[in-house]
GROMACS .gro file of C-alpha atoms in nm:
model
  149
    1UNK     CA    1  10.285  12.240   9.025
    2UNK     CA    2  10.347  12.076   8.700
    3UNK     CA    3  10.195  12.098   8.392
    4UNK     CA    4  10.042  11.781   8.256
    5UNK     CA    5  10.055  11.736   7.838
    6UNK     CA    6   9.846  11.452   7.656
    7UNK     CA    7   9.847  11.314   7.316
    8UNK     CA    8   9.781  11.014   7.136
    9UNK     CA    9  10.119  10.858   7.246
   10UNK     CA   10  10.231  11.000   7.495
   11UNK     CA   11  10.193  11.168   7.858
   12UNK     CA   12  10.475  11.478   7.902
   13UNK     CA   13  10.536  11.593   8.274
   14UNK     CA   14  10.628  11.950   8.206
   15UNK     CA   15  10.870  12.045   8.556
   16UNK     CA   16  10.948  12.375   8.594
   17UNK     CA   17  11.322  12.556   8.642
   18UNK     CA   18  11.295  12.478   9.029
   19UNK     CA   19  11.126  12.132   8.987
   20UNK     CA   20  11.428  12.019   8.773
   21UNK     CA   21  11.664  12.174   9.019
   22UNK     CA   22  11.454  11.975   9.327
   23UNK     CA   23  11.453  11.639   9.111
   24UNK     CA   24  11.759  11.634   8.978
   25UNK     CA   25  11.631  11.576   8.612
   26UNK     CA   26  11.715  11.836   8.336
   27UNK     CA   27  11.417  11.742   8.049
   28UNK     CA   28  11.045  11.687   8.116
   29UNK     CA   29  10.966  11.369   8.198
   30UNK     CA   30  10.740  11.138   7.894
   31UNK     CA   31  10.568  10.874   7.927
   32UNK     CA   32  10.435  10.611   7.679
   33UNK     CA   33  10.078  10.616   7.725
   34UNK     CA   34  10.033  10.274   7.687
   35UNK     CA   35  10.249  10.191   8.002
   36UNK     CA   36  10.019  10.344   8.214
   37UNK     CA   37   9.832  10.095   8.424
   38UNK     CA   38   9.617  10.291   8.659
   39UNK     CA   39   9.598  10.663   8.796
   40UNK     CA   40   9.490  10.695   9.125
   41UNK     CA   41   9.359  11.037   9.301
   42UNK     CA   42   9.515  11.066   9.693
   43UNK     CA   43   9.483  11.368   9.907
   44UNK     CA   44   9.758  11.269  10.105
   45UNK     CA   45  10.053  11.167   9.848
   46UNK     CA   46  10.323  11.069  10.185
   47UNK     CA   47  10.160  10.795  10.189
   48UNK     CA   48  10.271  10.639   9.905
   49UNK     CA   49  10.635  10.737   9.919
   50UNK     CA   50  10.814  10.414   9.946
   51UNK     CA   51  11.273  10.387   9.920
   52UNK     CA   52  11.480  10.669   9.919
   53UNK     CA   53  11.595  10.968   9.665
   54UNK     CA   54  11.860  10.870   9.468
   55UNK     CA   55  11.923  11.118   9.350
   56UNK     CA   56  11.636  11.371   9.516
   57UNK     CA   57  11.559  11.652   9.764
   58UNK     CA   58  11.356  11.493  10.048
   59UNK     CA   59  11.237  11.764  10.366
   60UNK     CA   60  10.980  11.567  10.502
   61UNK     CA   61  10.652  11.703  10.515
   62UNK     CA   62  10.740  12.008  10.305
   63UNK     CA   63  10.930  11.822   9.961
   64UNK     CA   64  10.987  11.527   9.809
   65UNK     CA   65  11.167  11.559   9.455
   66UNK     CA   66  11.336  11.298   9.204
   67UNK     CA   67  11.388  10.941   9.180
   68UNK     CA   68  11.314  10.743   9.480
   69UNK     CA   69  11.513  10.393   9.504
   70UNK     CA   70  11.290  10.086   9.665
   71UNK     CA   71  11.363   9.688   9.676
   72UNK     CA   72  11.276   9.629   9.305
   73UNK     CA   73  11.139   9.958   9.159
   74UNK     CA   74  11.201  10.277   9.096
   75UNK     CA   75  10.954  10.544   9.147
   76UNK     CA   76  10.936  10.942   9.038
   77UNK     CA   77  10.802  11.186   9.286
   78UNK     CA   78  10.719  11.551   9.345
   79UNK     CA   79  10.535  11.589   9.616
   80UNK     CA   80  10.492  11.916   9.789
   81UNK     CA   81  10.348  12.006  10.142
   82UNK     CA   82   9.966  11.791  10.201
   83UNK     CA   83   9.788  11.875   9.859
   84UNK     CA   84   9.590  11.722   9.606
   85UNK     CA   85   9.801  11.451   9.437
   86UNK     CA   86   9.785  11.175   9.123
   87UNK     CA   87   9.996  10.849   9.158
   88UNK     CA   88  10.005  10.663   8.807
   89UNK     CA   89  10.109  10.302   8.844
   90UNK     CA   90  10.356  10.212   8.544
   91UNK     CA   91  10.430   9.885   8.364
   92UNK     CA   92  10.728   9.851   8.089
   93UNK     CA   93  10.856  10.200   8.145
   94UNK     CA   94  11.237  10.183   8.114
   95UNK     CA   95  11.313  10.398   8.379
   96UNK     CA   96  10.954  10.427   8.643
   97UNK     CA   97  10.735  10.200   8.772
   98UNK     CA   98  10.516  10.474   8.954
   99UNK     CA   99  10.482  10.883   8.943
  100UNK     CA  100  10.383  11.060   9.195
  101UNK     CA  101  10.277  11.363   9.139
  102UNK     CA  102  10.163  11.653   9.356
  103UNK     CA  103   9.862  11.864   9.109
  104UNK     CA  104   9.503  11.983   9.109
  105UNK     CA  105   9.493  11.822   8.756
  106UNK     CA  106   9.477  11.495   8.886
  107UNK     CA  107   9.077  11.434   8.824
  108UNK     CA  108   9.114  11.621   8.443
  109UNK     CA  109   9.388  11.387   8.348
  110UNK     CA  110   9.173  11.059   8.433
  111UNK     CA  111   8.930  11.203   8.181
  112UNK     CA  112   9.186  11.324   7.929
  113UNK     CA  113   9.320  10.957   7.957
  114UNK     CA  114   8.899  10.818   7.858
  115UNK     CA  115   8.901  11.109   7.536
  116UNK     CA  116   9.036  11.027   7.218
  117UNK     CA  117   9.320  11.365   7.193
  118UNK     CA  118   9.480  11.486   6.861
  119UNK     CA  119   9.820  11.412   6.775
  120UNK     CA  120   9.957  11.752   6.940
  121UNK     CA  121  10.031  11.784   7.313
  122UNK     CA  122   9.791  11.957   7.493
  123UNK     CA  123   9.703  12.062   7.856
  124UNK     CA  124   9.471  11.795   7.982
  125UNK     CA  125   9.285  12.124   8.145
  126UNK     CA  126   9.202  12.188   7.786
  127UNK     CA  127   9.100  11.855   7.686
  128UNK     CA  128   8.829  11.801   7.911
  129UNK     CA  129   8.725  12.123   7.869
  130UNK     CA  130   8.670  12.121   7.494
  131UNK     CA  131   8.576  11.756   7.473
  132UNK     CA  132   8.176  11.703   7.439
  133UNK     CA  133   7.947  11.676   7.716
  134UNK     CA  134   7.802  11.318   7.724
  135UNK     CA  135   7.427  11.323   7.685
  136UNK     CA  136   7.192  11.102   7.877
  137UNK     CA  137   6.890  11.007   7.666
  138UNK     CA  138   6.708  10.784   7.893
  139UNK     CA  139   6.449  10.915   8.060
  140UNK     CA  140   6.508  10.971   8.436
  141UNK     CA  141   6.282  10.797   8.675
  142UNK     CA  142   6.145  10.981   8.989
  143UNK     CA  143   6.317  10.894   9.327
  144UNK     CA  144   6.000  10.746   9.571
  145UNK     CA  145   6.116  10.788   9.895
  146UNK     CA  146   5.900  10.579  10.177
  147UNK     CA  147   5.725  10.874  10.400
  148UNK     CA  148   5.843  10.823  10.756
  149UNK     CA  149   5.614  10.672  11.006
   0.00000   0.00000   0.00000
């Protein structure tokens, strides 16, 4: 799975040796983090596939690697088997209009993306783990439920 970096400018897709072989791309992959539009949690990440790779490894059900060619956009994916996935929806990226992205960092990342982050990459694991706990100071009221009849 890959390894998801945040900082104040920037989102970097670490892939590792055999993700770079399956994709076809030979750096990580960054992002500007003001293109990103919206990040959207799927447990079913097929489902968004759209095109073809181009270049890519594609055994359906199992893999889907690289860039992924559709009428008017371009897409990078790296899907494996039916797990826990991200798809972030890009605009003015030079080279992406969406990622998807197979990971179990999918809900972390959404909250990385809410926390202000320091000007070093870091894991968005570590992120939301360090960031502070909001703290509710209103009062909560009691739930009256009606008794039944």
């Amino acid at each position: 799975m890959v390894t998801l970096l945040l900082d104040q400018t920037q989102l970097e897709i670490v892939l590792s040796p055999i993700e770079r072989a399956a994709s076809f791309h030979r750096d990580n992959l960054r992002i500007v983090r003001e293109t990103i539009t919206k990040v959207q949690l799927t447990d079913d990440a097929w489902t968004w596939l759209r095109g073809v790779p181009n270049p890519g490894t594609h055994i359906p059900g199992i893999l889907a690697a690289g860039t992924w060619k559709a009428a008017g956009s371009t897409d990078f994916v790296l899907i494996r088997r039916h797990r826990p996935s991200v798809v972030i929806d890009l605009d003015g990226d030079e080279q992406f209009r969406r990622l998807i992205l197979t990971t179990r960092h999918g809900l972390s990342l959404t909250q990385a993306l809410r926390l202000p982050v320091t000007e070093e990459p870091a894991d968005v694991e570590e992120i939301v783990a360090t960031a502070p706990t909001p703290v509710s100071k209103q009062r909560r009221r009691p739930v009256i439920r009606p008794r039944p009849a």
